[in-house]
Short mmCIF file of C-alpha atoms in Angstrom, two decimals:
data_model
loop_
_atom_site.label_atom_id
_atom_site.label_comp_id
_atom_site.label_asym_id
_atom_site.label_seq_id
_atom_site.Cartn_x
_atom_site.Cartn_y
_atom_site.Cartn_z
CA MET A 1 -8.86 -5.81 -16.40
CA ALA A 2 -5.56 -4.64 -17.86
CA GLU A 3 -6.88 -1.08 -18.24
CA THR A 4 -8.02 -1.04 -14.60
CA LYS A 5 -4.59 -2.20 -13.48
CA GLN A 6 -2.85 0.46 -15.56
CA LEU A 7 -5.20 3.11 -14.17
CA SER A 8 -4.42 2.01 -10.61
CA ILE A 9 -0.69 2.16 -11.28
CA LYS A 10 -1.09 5.62 -12.79
CA ARG A 11 -2.99 6.84 -9.73
CA VAL A 12 -0.28 5.50 -7.43
CA LYS A 13 2.39 7.31 -9.46
CA ILE A 14 0.43 10.57 -9.31
CA PHE A 15 -0.06 10.15 -5.57
CA ILE A 16 3.66 9.56 -5.03
CA GLN A 17 4.63 12.49 -7.22
CA LYS A 18 2.20 15.02 -5.73
CA LYS A 19 1.61 13.96 -2.14
CA ILE A 20 5.06 12.74 -1.22
CA LEU A 21 7.82 13.98 -3.49
CA LYS A 22 6.38 17.33 -4.55
CA ASP A 23 5.48 18.29 -0.99
CA HIS A 24 8.91 17.23 0.25
CA THR A 25 10.73 19.22 -2.43
CA GLN A 26 8.60 22.28 -1.73
CA ASN A 27 9.48 22.03 1.96
CA LEU A 28 13.16 22.03 1.02
CA ASP A 29 12.62 25.16 -1.06
CA LEU A 30 11.14 26.91 1.97
CA ILE A 31 14.31 26.51 4.05
CA SER A 32 15.64 29.91 5.07
CA LYS A 33 18.94 30.90 3.49
CA SER A 34 20.16 32.04 6.88
CA HIS A 35 20.00 28.41 8.08
CA ILE A 36 20.89 26.63 4.85
CA GLY A 37 24.43 25.89 6.04
CA LEU A 38 23.13 23.84 8.95
CA TRP A 39 20.82 21.88 6.65
CA ILE A 40 23.64 21.16 4.20
CA THR A 41 25.77 19.95 7.09
CA ILE A 42 23.06 17.59 8.34
CA ALA A 43 22.27 16.28 4.85
CA THR A 44 25.91 15.55 4.11
CA GLY A 45 26.52 14.10 7.56
CA VAL A 46 23.63 11.66 7.36
CA GLY A 47 24.81 10.55 3.93
CA PHE A 48 28.28 9.66 5.19
CA PHE A 49 26.88 8.16 8.39
CA LEU A 50 24.56 5.82 6.50
CA GLU A 51 27.36 4.98 4.08
CA LEU A 52 29.57 3.77 6.92
CA MET A 53 26.60 1.94 8.40
CA MET A 54 25.99 -0.07 5.24
CA ILE A 55 29.69 -0.85 4.80
CA ARG A 56 29.76 -2.26 8.33
CA ILE A 57 26.51 -4.18 7.87
CA HIS A 58 27.67 -5.77 4.61
CA SER A 59 30.92 -6.99 6.13
CA SER A 60 29.26 -8.02 9.41
CA TYR A 61 26.56 -10.17 7.88
CA PHE A 62 28.69 -11.75 5.15
CA GLN A 63 32.39 -12.45 5.44
CA LEU A 64 32.63 -12.15 1.67
CA PHE A 65 32.14 -8.38 2.00
CA ALA A 66 34.71 -8.25 4.79
CA TYR A 67 37.24 -9.19 2.10
CA LEU A 68 35.59 -7.08 -0.59
CA LYS A 69 35.03 -3.90 1.42
CA ASN A 70 35.72 -1.70 -1.58
CA ILE A 71 32.60 -3.13 -3.22
CA SER A 72 30.38 -1.60 -0.54
CA LEU A 73 32.40 1.62 -0.50
CA LEU A 74 32.28 2.09 -4.27
CA SER A 75 28.58 1.27 -4.32
CA CYS A 76 27.84 4.03 -1.81
CA PHE A 77 30.11 6.46 -3.65
CA LEU A 78 28.39 5.67 -6.94
CA GLY A 79 24.95 6.32 -5.49
CA LEU A 80 26.02 9.53 -3.77
CA GLY A 81 27.84 10.67 -6.90
CA ILE A 82 24.80 10.16 -9.10
CA GLY A 83 22.72 12.01 -6.53
CA TYR A 84 25.13 14.94 -6.44
CA ALA A 85 25.04 15.06 -10.25
CA LEU A 86 21.25 15.53 -10.16
CA SER A 87 21.76 18.81 -8.32
CA LYS A 88 18.84 21.14 -9.16
CA LYS A 89 16.58 18.47 -10.63
CA LYS A 90 13.20 17.91 -9.03
CA PRO A 91 11.74 16.09 -7.20
CA VAL A 92 14.03 14.96 -4.38
CA TYR A 93 13.41 11.37 -3.28
CA THR A 94 14.51 11.63 0.36
CA PRO A 95 11.30 10.03 1.78
CA PHE A 96 12.28 6.72 0.16
CA VAL A 97 15.80 6.50 1.61
CA LEU A 98 14.89 4.71 4.84
CA PRO A 99 12.36 2.31 3.27
CA LEU A 100 14.98 1.28 0.71
CA LEU A 101 17.73 0.89 3.30
CA SER A 102 15.48 -0.95 5.73
CA LEU A 103 14.53 -3.45 3.03
CA GLN A 104 18.20 -4.06 2.28
CA VAL A 105 19.13 -4.49 5.95
CA ILE A 106 16.24 -6.89 6.55
CA ILE A 107 17.01 -9.01 3.48
CA LEU A 108 20.70 -9.24 4.38
CA PHE A 109 19.89 -10.14 7.98
CA LEU A 110 17.52 -12.91 6.89
CA LEU A 111 19.91 -14.23 4.24
CA ARG A 112 22.67 -14.42 6.83
CA SER A 113 20.74 -17.18 8.60
CA SER A 114 19.58 -18.90 5.42
CA LYS A 115 21.07 -21.70 3.34
CA ILE A 116 22.40 -19.10 0.92
CA ALA A 117 25.03 -17.74 3.33
CA PRO A 118 27.34 -20.81 3.19
CA LEU A 119 27.36 -20.57 -0.61
CA LEU A 120 28.91 -17.10 -0.57
CA GLN A 121 32.53 -18.20 -0.78
CA ASN A 122 35.62 -16.67 -2.35
CA PRO A 123 35.03 -16.44 -6.13
CA PHE A 124 38.68 -15.68 -6.94
CA SER A 125 40.41 -19.00 -7.49
CA GLU A 126 43.88 -17.43 -7.64
CA GLN A 127 43.54 -15.71 -4.26
CA LEU A 128 43.41 -17.51 -0.91
CA SER A 129 41.44 -16.03 1.98
CA LEU A 130 41.30 -17.03 5.62
CA GLY A 131 37.91 -18.37 6.67
CA LEU A 132 36.50 -18.53 3.14
CA ASN A 133 36.62 -21.54 0.88
CA GLN A 134 36.95 -21.31 -2.88
CA THR A 135 33.91 -21.60 -5.11
CA VAL A 136 33.63 -25.14 -6.45
CA ASP A 137 32.64 -24.55 -10.07
CA LEU A 138 31.56 -21.97 -12.64
CA LYS A 139 27.91 -21.96 -11.53
CA HIS A 140 28.95 -21.36 -7.95
CA THR A 141 31.27 -18.54 -9.00
CA LEU A 142 28.59 -16.89 -11.12
CA PHE A 143 26.13 -17.14 -8.23
CA VAL A 144 28.53 -15.33 -5.88
CA PHE A 145 29.30 -12.65 -8.45
CA GLY A 146 25.58 -12.26 -9.14
CA PHE A 147 24.89 -11.72 -5.45
CA VAL A 148 27.67 -9.15 -5.16
CA VAL A 149 26.45 -7.28 -8.25
CA ALA A 150 22.85 -7.29 -7.01
CA ILE A 151 23.88 -5.82 -3.65
CA PHE A 152 26.16 -3.30 -5.38
CA VAL A 153 23.39 -2.02 -7.66
CA TYR A 154 20.64 -1.94 -5.06
CA ASN A 155 22.85 -0.26 -2.46
CA ALA A 156 23.86 2.40 -4.99
CA LEU A 157 20.19 3.11 -5.68
CA CYS A 158 19.61 3.61 -1.95
CA PHE A 159 22.19 6.39 -1.81
CA ILE A 160 21.13 8.39 -4.86
CA PRO A 161 18.45 10.34 -2.91
CA LEU A 162 20.97 11.18 -0.17
CA GLY A 163 23.43 12.67 -2.64
CA HIS A 164 20.61 14.49 -4.39
CA LEU A 165 19.37 15.95 -1.10
CA ALA A 166 22.78 17.39 -0.23
CA SER A 167 23.48 18.74 -3.72
CA TYR A 168 19.99 20.24 -4.03
CA LEU A 169 20.55 22.23 -0.85
CA MET A 170 24.09 23.18 -1.88
CA THR A 171 22.79 24.93 -5.01
CA LYS A 172 21.06 27.50 -2.83
CA VAL A 173 24.32 29.16 -1.69
CA LYS A 174 27.65 30.07 -3.25
CA PRO A 175 29.79 27.05 -4.21
CA LEU A 176 32.74 27.73 -1.91
CA ARG A 177 30.53 28.21 1.13
CA SER A 178 28.39 25.18 0.32
CA TYR A 179 31.49 22.99 -0.04
CA GLY A 180 32.66 24.20 3.34
CA TRP A 181 29.41 23.10 4.98
CA ASN A 182 29.61 19.87 3.01
CA LEU A 183 33.07 19.16 4.40
CA ILE A 184 31.94 19.85 7.96
CA GLY A 185 28.98 17.52 7.54
CA SER A 186 31.17 14.78 6.09
CA LEU A 187 33.56 14.92 9.03
CA GLY A 188 30.64 15.05 11.45
CA GLY A 189 29.05 11.91 10.01
CA ILE A 190 32.34 10.02 10.14
CA ILE A 191 33.09 11.11 13.71
CA LEU A 192 29.59 10.21 14.91
CA PHE A 193 29.72 6.72 13.44
CA SER A 194 33.23 6.22 14.80
CA LEU A 195 32.02 7.12 18.29
CA LEU A 196 29.12 4.69 18.03
CA SER A 197 31.53 1.99 16.89
CA LEU A 198 33.79 2.67 19.87
CA LEU A 199 30.74 2.15 22.09
CA TRP A 200 30.27 -1.33 20.53
CA SER A 201 26.77 -0.41 19.40
CA PRO A 202 24.77 -2.81 17.15
CA PRO A 203 23.24 -2.10 13.71
CA LEU A 204 19.84 -1.28 15.17
CA VAL A 205 21.36 1.67 17.04
CA TRP A 206 23.07 2.83 13.86
CA PHE A 207 19.80 2.67 11.95
CA VAL A 208 17.88 4.57 14.62
CA ILE A 209 20.53 7.31 14.80
CA GLY A 210 20.48 7.60 11.01
CA THR A 211 16.71 7.92 11.14
CA ILE A 212 16.91 10.70 13.73
CA LEU A 213 19.39 12.59 11.54
CA LEU A 214 17.07 12.31 8.54
CA LEU A 215 13.87 13.25 10.39
CA PRO A 216 14.36 17.05 10.16
CA PHE A 217 13.92 16.75 6.39
CA LEU A 218 10.74 14.66 6.69
CA TYR A 219 8.78 15.90 9.69
CA LYS A 220 6.54 18.19 7.60
CA ASN A 221 5.65 15.34 5.27
CA HIS A 222 3.11 13.10 7.01
CA ILE A 223 3.43 10.25 4.55
CA GLY A 224 7.21 10.47 4.78
CA ILE A 225 6.93 10.15 8.55
CA ILE A 226 4.68 7.11 8.18
CA LEU A 227 7.15 5.46 5.80
CA THR A 228 9.99 6.25 8.19
CA ALA A 229 8.14 4.88 11.21
CA ALA A 230 7.22 1.72 9.32
CA SER A 231 10.85 1.26 8.26
CA VAL A 232 12.20 1.64 11.79
CA ALA A 233 9.53 -0.69 13.17
CA ALA A 234 10.28 -3.35 10.56
CA VAL A 235 14.04 -3.20 11.16
CA THR A 236 13.55 -3.27 14.93
CA ILE A 237 11.30 -6.33 14.78
CA ILE A 238 13.40 -8.32 12.32
CA LEU A 239 16.78 -7.53 13.88
CA SER A 240 15.38 -8.54 17.27
CA LEU A 241 14.71 -12.06 16.01
CA SER A 242 17.11 -14.84 16.94
CA PHE A 243 17.28 -17.80 14.58
CA LYS A 244 20.03 -19.40 16.67
CA PRO A 245 19.23 -19.00 20.39
CA ASN A 246 22.67 -20.27 21.40
CA THR A 247 24.47 -17.43 19.60
CA TYR A 248 25.06 -13.83 20.60
CA ASP A 249 26.43 -11.13 18.30
CA ILE A 250 28.77 -8.44 19.60
CA PHE A 251 29.73 -5.57 17.33
CA SER A 252 33.23 -4.46 18.20
CA PRO A 253 34.67 -1.23 16.74
CA TYR A 254 36.23 -3.29 13.96
CA GLN A 255 34.14 -6.38 13.27
CA ILE A 256 31.32 -8.63 14.43
CA LEU A 257 32.08 -11.21 17.12
CA THR A 258 29.66 -14.10 17.51
CA LEU A 259 29.69 -16.04 20.78
CA MET A 260 28.29 -19.56 20.43
CA HIS A 261 27.23 -21.42 23.58
CA TYR A 262 26.93 -25.20 23.80
CA ARG A 263 25.82 -27.30 26.74
CA ASP A 264 28.73 -29.74 26.97
CA THR A 265 31.53 -27.87 25.20
CA PRO A 266 33.36 -24.57 25.71
CA ALA A 267 31.96 -21.47 24.04
CA ILE A 268 33.18 -20.69 20.54
CA VAL A 269 33.98 -17.21 19.26
CA MET A 270 33.53 -16.40 15.57
CA THR A 271 34.74 -13.27 13.81
CA SER A 272 32.89 -12.04 10.74
CA ASN A 273 30.92 -15.31 10.76
CA SER A 274 34.10 -17.40 10.59
CA TYR A 275 35.78 -19.46 13.30
CA TYR A 276 38.35 -17.53 15.29
#
């Protein structure tokens, strides 16, 4: 029984290596050098776009991250940095970016409406924060820190393939030119997300736009497309659920606003899941 299980796991690993990752990496190697600048720009842009997306999602779903924004930022930077350090190493794990991110978004969305959310209070006893209570004891504090560390680590893992994708493409041209395209892509990703924020768009729109930006790298890989489609479908379905029918979330350019309707009382507005 154990041998059969090990054999099945081995077959899955071989399938992933050959049918998904190897094919994807080979497709990247076939990119024409005359167009490599455009591909570097897109790869870098989507990395920064998704980074800003996750920073906003973290702080929107949990007020704790609204106060600890550097946690999300450093997590993304760590993942991208590790990815850039991989450079010429093969294979490139781009097909798993959206499945990993979609799982994170779904879990955070569900936890926001769970009994865990009220437990995520300020773990720093010496620092007061508006809208967040202090943790009550050591166990509570360790729980909050454990949650933050878990999100930090998992989020960093999500961004390693994005950094690797950009750096892998950058090795195909001279350093100065590749850094120039990298800079253009970075600015493009930031500007695009800023525009979407100004339009008060919700996380689902951000995720779909990020998917569209990543599709050019995956369209030749059928399994990658299937994984991407499944990820978008899962995020769309889950984020469309409403666990509190009397509430409505509005994503302003700066933060999340939650409008709560009650039959016999005036509506209440919450910012970052805290009373306004």
